[in-house]
Short mmCIF file of C-alpha atoms and ligand atoms in Angstrom, two decimals:
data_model
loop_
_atom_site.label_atom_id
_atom_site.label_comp_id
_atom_site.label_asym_id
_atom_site.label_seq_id
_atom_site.Cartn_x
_atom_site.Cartn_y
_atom_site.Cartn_z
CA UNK A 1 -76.43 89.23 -65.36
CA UNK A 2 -74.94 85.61 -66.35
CA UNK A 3 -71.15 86.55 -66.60
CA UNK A 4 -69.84 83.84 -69.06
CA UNK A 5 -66.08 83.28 -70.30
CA UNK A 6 -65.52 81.79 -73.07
CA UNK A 7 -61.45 80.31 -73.63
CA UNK A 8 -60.83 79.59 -77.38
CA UNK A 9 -57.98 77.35 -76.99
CA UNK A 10 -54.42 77.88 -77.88
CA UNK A 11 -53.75 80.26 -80.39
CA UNK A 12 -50.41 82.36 -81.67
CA UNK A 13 -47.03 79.56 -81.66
CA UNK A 14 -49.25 76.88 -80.50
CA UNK A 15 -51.07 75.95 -83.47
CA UNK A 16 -52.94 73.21 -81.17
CA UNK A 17 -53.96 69.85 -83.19
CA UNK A 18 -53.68 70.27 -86.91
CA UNK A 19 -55.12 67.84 -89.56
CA UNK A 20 -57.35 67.86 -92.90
CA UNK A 21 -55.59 71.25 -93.28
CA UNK A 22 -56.77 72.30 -90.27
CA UNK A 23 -55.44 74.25 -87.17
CA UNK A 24 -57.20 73.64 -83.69
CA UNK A 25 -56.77 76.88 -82.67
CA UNK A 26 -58.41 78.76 -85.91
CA UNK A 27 -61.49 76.54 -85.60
CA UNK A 28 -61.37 76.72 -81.71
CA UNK A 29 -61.23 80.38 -82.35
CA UNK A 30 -63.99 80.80 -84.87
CA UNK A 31 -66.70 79.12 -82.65
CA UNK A 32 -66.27 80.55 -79.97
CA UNK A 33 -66.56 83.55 -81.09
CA UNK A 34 -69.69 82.31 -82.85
CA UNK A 35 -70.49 80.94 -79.28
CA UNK A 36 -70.02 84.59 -77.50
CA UNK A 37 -72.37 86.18 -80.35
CA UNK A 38 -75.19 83.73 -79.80
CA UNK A 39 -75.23 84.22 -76.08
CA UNK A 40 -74.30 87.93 -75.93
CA UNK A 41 -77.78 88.17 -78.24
CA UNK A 42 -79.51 85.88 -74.89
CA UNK A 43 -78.46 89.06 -72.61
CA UNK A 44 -75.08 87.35 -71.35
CA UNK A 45 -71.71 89.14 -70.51
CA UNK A 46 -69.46 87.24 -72.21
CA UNK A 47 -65.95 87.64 -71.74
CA UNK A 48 -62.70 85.95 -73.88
CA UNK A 49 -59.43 85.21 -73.36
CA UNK A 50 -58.91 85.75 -76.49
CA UNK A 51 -60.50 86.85 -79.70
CA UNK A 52 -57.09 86.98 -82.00
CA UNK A 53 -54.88 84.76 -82.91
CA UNK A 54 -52.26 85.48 -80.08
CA UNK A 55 -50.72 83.02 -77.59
CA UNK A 56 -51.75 82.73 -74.06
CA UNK A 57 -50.38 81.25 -71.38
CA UNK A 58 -53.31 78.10 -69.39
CA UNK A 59 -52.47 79.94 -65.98
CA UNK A 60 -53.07 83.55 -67.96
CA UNK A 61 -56.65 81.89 -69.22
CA UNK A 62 -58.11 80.85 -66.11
CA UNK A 63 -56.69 84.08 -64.06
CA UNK A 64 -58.17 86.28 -66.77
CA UNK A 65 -61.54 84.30 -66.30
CA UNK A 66 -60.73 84.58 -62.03
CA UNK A 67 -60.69 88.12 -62.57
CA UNK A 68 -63.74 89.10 -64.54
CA UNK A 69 -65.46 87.10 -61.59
CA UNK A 70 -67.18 84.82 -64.09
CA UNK A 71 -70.14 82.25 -63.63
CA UNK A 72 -68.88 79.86 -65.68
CA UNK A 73 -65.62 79.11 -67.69
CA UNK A 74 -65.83 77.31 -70.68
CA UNK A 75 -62.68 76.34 -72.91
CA UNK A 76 -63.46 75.28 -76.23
CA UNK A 77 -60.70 72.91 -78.52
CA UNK A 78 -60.75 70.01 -81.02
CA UNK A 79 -59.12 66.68 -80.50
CA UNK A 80 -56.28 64.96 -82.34
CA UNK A 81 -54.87 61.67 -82.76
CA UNK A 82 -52.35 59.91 -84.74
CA UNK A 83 -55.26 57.41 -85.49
CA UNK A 84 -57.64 59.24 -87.86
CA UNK A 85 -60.56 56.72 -87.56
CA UNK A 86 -61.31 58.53 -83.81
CA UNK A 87 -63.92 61.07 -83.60
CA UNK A 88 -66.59 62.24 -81.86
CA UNK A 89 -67.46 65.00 -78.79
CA UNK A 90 -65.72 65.08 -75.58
CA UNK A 91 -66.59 67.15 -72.46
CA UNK A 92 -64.12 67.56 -69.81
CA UNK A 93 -64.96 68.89 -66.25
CA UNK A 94 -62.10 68.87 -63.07
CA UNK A 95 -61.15 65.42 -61.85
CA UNK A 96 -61.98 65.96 -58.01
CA UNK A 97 -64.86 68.03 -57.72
CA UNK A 98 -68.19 68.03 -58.88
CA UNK A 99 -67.77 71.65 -59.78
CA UNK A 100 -68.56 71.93 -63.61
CA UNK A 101 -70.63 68.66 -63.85
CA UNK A 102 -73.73 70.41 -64.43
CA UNK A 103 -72.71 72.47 -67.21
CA UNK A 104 -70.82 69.34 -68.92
CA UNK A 105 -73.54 67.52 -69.35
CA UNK A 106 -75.58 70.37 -70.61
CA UNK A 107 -73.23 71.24 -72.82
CA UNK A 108 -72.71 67.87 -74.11
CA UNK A 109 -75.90 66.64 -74.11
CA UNK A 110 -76.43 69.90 -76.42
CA UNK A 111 -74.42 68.87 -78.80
CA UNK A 112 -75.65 65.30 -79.21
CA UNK A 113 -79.11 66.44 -79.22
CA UNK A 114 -78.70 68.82 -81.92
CA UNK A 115 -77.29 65.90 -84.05
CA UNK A 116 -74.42 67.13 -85.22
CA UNK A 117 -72.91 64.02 -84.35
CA UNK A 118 -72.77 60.48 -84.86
CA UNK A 119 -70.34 59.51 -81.88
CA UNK A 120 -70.91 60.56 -78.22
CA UNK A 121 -67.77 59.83 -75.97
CA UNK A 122 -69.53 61.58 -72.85
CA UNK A 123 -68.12 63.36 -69.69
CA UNK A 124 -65.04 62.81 -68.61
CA UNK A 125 -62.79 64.20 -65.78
CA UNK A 126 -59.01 65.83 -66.13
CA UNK A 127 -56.71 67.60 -63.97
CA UNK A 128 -56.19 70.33 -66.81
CA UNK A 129 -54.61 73.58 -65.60
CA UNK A 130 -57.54 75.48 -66.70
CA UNK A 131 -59.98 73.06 -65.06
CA UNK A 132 -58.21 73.08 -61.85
CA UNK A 133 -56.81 76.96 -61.57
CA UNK A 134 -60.12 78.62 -62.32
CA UNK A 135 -62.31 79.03 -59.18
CA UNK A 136 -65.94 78.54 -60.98
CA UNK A 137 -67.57 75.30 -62.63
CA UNK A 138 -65.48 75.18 -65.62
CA UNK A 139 -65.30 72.70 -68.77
CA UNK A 140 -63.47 71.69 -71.53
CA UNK A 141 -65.32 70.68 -74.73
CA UNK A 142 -63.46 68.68 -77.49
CA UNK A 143 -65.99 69.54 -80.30
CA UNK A 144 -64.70 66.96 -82.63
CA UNK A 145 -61.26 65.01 -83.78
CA UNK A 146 -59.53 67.11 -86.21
CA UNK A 147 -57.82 64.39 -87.44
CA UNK A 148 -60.44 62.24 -88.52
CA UNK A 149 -61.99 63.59 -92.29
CA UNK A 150 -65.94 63.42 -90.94
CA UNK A 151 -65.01 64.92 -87.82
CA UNK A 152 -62.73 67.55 -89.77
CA UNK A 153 -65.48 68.06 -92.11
CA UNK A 154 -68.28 69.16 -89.30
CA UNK A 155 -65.59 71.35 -87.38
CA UNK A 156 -65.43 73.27 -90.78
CA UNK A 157 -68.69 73.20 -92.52
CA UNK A 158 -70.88 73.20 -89.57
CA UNK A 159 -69.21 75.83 -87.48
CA UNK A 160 -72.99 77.51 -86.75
CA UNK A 161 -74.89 74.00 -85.99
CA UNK A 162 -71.73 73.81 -83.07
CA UNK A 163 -72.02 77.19 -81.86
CA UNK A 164 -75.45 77.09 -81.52
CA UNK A 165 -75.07 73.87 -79.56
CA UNK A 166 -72.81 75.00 -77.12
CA UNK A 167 -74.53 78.01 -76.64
CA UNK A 168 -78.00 76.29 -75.58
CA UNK A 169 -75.82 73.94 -73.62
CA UNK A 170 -74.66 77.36 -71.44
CA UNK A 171 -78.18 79.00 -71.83
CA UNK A 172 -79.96 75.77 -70.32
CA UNK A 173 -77.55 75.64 -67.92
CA UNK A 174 -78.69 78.82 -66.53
CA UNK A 175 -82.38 77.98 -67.49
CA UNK A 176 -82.18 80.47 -70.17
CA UNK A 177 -84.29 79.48 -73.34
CA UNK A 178 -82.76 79.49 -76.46
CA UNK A 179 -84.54 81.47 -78.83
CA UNK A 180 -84.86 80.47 -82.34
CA UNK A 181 -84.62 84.67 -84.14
CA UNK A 182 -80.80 84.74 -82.63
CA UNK A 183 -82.33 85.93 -79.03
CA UNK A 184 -83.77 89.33 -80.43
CA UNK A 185 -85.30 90.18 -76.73
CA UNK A 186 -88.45 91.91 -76.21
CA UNK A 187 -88.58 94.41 -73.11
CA UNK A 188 -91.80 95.21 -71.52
CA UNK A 189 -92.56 98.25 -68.78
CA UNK A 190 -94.98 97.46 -66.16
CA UNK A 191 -95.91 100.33 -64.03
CA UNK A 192 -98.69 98.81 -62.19
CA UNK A 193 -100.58 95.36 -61.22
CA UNK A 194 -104.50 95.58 -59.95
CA UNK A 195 -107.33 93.64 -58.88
CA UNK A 196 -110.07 96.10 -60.14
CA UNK A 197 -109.98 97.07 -63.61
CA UNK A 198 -111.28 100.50 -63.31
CA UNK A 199 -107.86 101.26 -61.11
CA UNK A 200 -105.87 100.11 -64.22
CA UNK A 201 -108.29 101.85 -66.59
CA UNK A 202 -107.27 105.22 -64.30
CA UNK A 203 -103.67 104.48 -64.57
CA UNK A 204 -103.46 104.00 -68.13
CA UNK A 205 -105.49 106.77 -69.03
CA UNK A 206 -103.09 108.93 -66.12
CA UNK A 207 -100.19 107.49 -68.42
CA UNK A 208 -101.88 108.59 -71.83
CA UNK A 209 -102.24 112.02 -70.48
CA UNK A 210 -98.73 112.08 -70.07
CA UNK A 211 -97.91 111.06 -73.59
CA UNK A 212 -96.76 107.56 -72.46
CA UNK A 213 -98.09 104.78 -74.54
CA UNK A 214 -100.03 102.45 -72.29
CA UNK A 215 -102.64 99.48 -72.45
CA UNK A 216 -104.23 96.98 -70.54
CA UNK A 217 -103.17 93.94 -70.09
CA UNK A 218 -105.21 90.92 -68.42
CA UNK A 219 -103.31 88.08 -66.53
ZN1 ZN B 1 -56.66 71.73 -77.64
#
């Protein structure tokens, strides 16, 4: 199983960016959990760092993520600057390795393609604590600038559209399709594969007897 954490940034006394009447780390924290719902409904384990409104320490993130043994970490935030006409989406993977590249770009390319935005600033690289400390391809996504009002306005109205990016970002990643119903998985039971139809006529009759439900079916 695809064993996915999934850091909502800051959180408790570090409010993160704040503008529009916003706080990074209530946004950060609502779609990611939006995030883990999606993918938990695709058959992922998804583990958090947290899913409160408590502080944690970036070493305490990416050990957390070191120990669940995790695929993939992914650390989700919104950007802020003192000059509110910036926006757009941001993906951040570890300056020197290559380690996380994939998933950037899927996840970022996700987001673009779904349209939620107007402004793509790409990939970029960072030496951020949780980047470099965690010990499996792991990203940063800026979803949007809090600080500018369209940006602002997307990271609060459109909180679903983002999740659901992200999440078939991760998903494609792992060449998982996204599934339109929220992922509602169908499991079938195959007790037997034959090149002569009377042998799977016998079976399934064999099953029937036995009060199992059981039909043919041709591949
Ligand atoms: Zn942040």
């Amino acid at each position: 199983m695809v064993k996915v954490f999934l850091d909502a940034g800051h959180g408790g006394k570090d409010p993160g960016a704040l503008g529009n009447g916003l706080r990074e780390k209530d946004i950060a924290l609502a779609i990611t959990m939006k995030i883990g719902n999606i993918l938990k409904k695709h058959g992922l384990d998804i583990r958090y760092s947290r899913t409160t409104d408590v502080f944690l320490d970036r070493t305490d993130r990416a050990t957390m993520a070191n120990k669940a043994g995790s695929d993939v970490f992914i650390s989700i935030h919104c950007n802020g600057f003192h000059d509110s006409s910036v926006k757009g989406v941001e993906t951040y993977r570890y300056t020197s390795s290559n380690s996380g590249g994939k998933l950037a770009k899927a996840i970022q390319d996700s987001i673009i393609l779904n349209g939620v935005y107007t402004v793509n600033r790409g990939i970029k690289t960072a030496d951020f604590d949780v980047l470099r400390l965690t010990r499996m391809p792991a990203v940063l996504v800026e979803l949007a600038f809090i600080t500018n009002f369209q940006d602002a306005h997307i990271l609060k109205k459109r909180q679903d559209d983002l999740a659901i990016a992200v999440a078939k970002g991760i998903l494609s990643n792992f060449g998982i399709s996204y599934n339109e119903d929220g992922g509602t998985m169908i499991y079938k039971v195959q007790v037997g594969t034959f090149s002569i139809r009377a042998n799977a006529d016998a079976l399934v009759k064999e099953l029937k007897t036995k009060g199992y439900e059981a039909i043919v079916v041709i591949e």
